[in-house]
Short mmCIF file of C-alpha atoms in Angstrom, two decimals:
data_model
loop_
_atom_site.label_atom_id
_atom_site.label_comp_id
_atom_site.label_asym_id
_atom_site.label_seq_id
_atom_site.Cartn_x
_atom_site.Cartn_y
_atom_site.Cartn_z
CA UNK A 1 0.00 0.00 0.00
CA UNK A 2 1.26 3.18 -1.31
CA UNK A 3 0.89 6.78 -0.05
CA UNK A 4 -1.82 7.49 -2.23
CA UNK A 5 -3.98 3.87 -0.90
CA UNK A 6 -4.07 5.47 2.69
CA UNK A 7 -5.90 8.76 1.89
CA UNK A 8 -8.13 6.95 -0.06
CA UNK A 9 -10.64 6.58 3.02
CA UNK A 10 -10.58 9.92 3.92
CA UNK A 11 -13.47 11.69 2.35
CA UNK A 12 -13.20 14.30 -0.10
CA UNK A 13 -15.11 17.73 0.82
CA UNK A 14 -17.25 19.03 -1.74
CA UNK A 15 -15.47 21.82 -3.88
CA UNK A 16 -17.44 24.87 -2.18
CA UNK A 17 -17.03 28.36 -3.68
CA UNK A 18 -14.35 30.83 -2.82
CA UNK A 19 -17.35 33.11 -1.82
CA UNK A 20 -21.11 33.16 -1.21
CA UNK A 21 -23.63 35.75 -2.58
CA UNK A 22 -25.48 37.88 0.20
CA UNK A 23 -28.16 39.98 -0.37
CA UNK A 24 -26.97 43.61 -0.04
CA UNK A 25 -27.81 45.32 3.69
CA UNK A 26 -28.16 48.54 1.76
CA UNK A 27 -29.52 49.54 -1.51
CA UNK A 28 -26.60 50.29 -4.18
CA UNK A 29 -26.17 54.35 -4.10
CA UNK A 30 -28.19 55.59 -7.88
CA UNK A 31 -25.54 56.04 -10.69
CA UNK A 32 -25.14 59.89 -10.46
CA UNK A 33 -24.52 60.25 -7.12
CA UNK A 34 -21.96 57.38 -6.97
CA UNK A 35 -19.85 59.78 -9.59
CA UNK A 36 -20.07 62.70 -7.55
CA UNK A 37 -18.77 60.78 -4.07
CA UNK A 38 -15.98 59.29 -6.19
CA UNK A 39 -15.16 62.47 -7.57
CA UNK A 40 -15.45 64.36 -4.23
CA UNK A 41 -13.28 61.37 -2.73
CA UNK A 42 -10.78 61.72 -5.38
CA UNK A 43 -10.76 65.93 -4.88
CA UNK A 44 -10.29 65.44 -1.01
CA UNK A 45 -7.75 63.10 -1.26
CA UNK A 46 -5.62 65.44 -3.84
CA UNK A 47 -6.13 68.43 -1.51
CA UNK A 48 -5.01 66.05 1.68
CA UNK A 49 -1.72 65.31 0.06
CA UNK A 50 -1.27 69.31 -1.14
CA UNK A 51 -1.74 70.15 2.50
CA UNK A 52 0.94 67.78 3.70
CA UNK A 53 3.22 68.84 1.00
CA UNK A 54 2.29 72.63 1.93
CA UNK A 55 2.80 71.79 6.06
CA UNK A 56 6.73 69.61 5.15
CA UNK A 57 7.67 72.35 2.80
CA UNK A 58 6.96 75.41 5.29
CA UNK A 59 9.00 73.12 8.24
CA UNK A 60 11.59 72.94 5.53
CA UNK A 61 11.45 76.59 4.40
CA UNK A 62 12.04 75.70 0.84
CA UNK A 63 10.65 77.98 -1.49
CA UNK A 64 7.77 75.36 -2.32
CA UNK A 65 5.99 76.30 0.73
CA UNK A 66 4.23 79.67 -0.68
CA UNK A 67 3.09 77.61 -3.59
CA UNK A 68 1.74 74.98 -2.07
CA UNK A 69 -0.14 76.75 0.39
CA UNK A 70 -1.91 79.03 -2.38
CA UNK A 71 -2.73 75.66 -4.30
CA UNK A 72 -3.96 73.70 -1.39
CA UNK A 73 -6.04 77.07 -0.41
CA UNK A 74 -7.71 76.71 -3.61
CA UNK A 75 -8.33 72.92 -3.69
CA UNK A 76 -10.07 73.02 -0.19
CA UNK A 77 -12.57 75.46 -1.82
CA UNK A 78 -13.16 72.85 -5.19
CA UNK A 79 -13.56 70.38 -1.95
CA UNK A 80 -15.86 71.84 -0.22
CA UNK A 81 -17.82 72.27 -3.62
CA UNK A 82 -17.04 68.50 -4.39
CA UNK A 83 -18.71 67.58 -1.22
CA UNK A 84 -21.65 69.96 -2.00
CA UNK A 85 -22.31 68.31 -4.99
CA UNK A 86 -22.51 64.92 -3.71
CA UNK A 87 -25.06 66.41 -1.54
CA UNK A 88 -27.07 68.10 -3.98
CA UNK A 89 -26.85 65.24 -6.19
CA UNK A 90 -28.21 63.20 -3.87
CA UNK A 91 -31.52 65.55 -2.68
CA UNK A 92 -31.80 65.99 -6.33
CA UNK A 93 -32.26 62.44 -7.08
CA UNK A 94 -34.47 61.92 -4.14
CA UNK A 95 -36.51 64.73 -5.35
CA UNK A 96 -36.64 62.87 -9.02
CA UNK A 97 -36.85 59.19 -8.58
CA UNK A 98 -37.15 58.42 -4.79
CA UNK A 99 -40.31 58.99 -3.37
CA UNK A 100 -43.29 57.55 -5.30
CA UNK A 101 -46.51 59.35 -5.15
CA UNK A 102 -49.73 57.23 -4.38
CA UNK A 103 -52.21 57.40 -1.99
CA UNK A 104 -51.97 54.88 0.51
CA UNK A 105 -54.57 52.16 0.50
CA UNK A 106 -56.01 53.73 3.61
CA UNK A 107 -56.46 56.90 2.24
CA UNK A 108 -58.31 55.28 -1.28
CA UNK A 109 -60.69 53.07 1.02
CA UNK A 110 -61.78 55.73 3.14
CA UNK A 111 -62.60 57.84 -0.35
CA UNK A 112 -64.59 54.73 -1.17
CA UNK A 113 -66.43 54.75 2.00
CA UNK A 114 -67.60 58.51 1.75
CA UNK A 115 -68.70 57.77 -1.73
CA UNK A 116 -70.85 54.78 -0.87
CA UNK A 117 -72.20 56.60 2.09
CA UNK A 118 -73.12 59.42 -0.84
CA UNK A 119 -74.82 57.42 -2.76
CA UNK A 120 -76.85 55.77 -0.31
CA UNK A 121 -78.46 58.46 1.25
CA UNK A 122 -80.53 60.76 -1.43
CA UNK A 123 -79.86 64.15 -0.12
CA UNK A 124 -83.30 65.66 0.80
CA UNK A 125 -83.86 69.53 0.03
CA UNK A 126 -83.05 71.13 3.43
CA UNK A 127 -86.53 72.69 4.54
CA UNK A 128 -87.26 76.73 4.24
CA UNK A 129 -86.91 77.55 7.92
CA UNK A 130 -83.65 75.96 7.89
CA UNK A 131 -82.76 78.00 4.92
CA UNK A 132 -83.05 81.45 6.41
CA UNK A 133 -84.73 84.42 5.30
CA UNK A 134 -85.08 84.86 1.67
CA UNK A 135 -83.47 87.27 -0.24
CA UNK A 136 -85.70 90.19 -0.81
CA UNK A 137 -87.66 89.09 2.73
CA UNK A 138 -87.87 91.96 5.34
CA UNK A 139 -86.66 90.56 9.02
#
């Protein structure tokens, strides 16, 4: 008996998958929105590594330091409207596409329910007296 004889009893596991599917605990964010967080990521992360060049430079005094500072000025403003935008993006598309607009089924029965009651009841002429005076009547 060989190597290969002995591990014959052992049994062999199923071949299982390197990873199972699970259903998502969140919906996926909508398309344009996604674009404007990546793009707002992206813009942050740039002006993160200008300030850090700006804050080395200045310790160093090399002449980079004015530069960097005016440039890293500037990119926290385009961040601050990158992060704006994902934010407006996202209102925008709930405004658009997120909130669907019918009545509940509440709402529709009890509209139902005053219109049966309508029909049943024939609405009688209300009487003279509880009319009030007519028009060209003295009082």
């Amino acid at each position: 008996m060989d190597a290969m004889d002995k591990d014959r009893d052992i049994p062999e596991r199923a071949a299982r998958p390197l990873w199972t599917e699970e259903p998502a605990r969140r919906h996926r964010l909508p398309d344009p929105v996604r674009t404007a967080a990546v793009r707002a990521v992206i813009i942050v992360a740039v002006t993160l590594v200008q300030a850090m060049v700006a804050v080395l430079s200045a310790l160093a005094g090399s002449w980079l330091a004015f530069p960097a500072v005016l440039t890293t000025v500037a990119s926290t403003v385009l961040a601050t409207w990158g992060v704006l935008d994902v934010w407006v993006t996202r209102q925008v598309w709930k405004q658009r596409y997120g909130v669907v607009s019918r009545p509940s089924s509440t709402a529709r029965e009890l509209r139902r329910q005053r219109r049966r009651d309508r029909k049943a009841k024939p609405v009688a002429a209300p009487r003279a007296a509880e009319r009030g005076p007519a028009r060209g009547a003295a009082a």
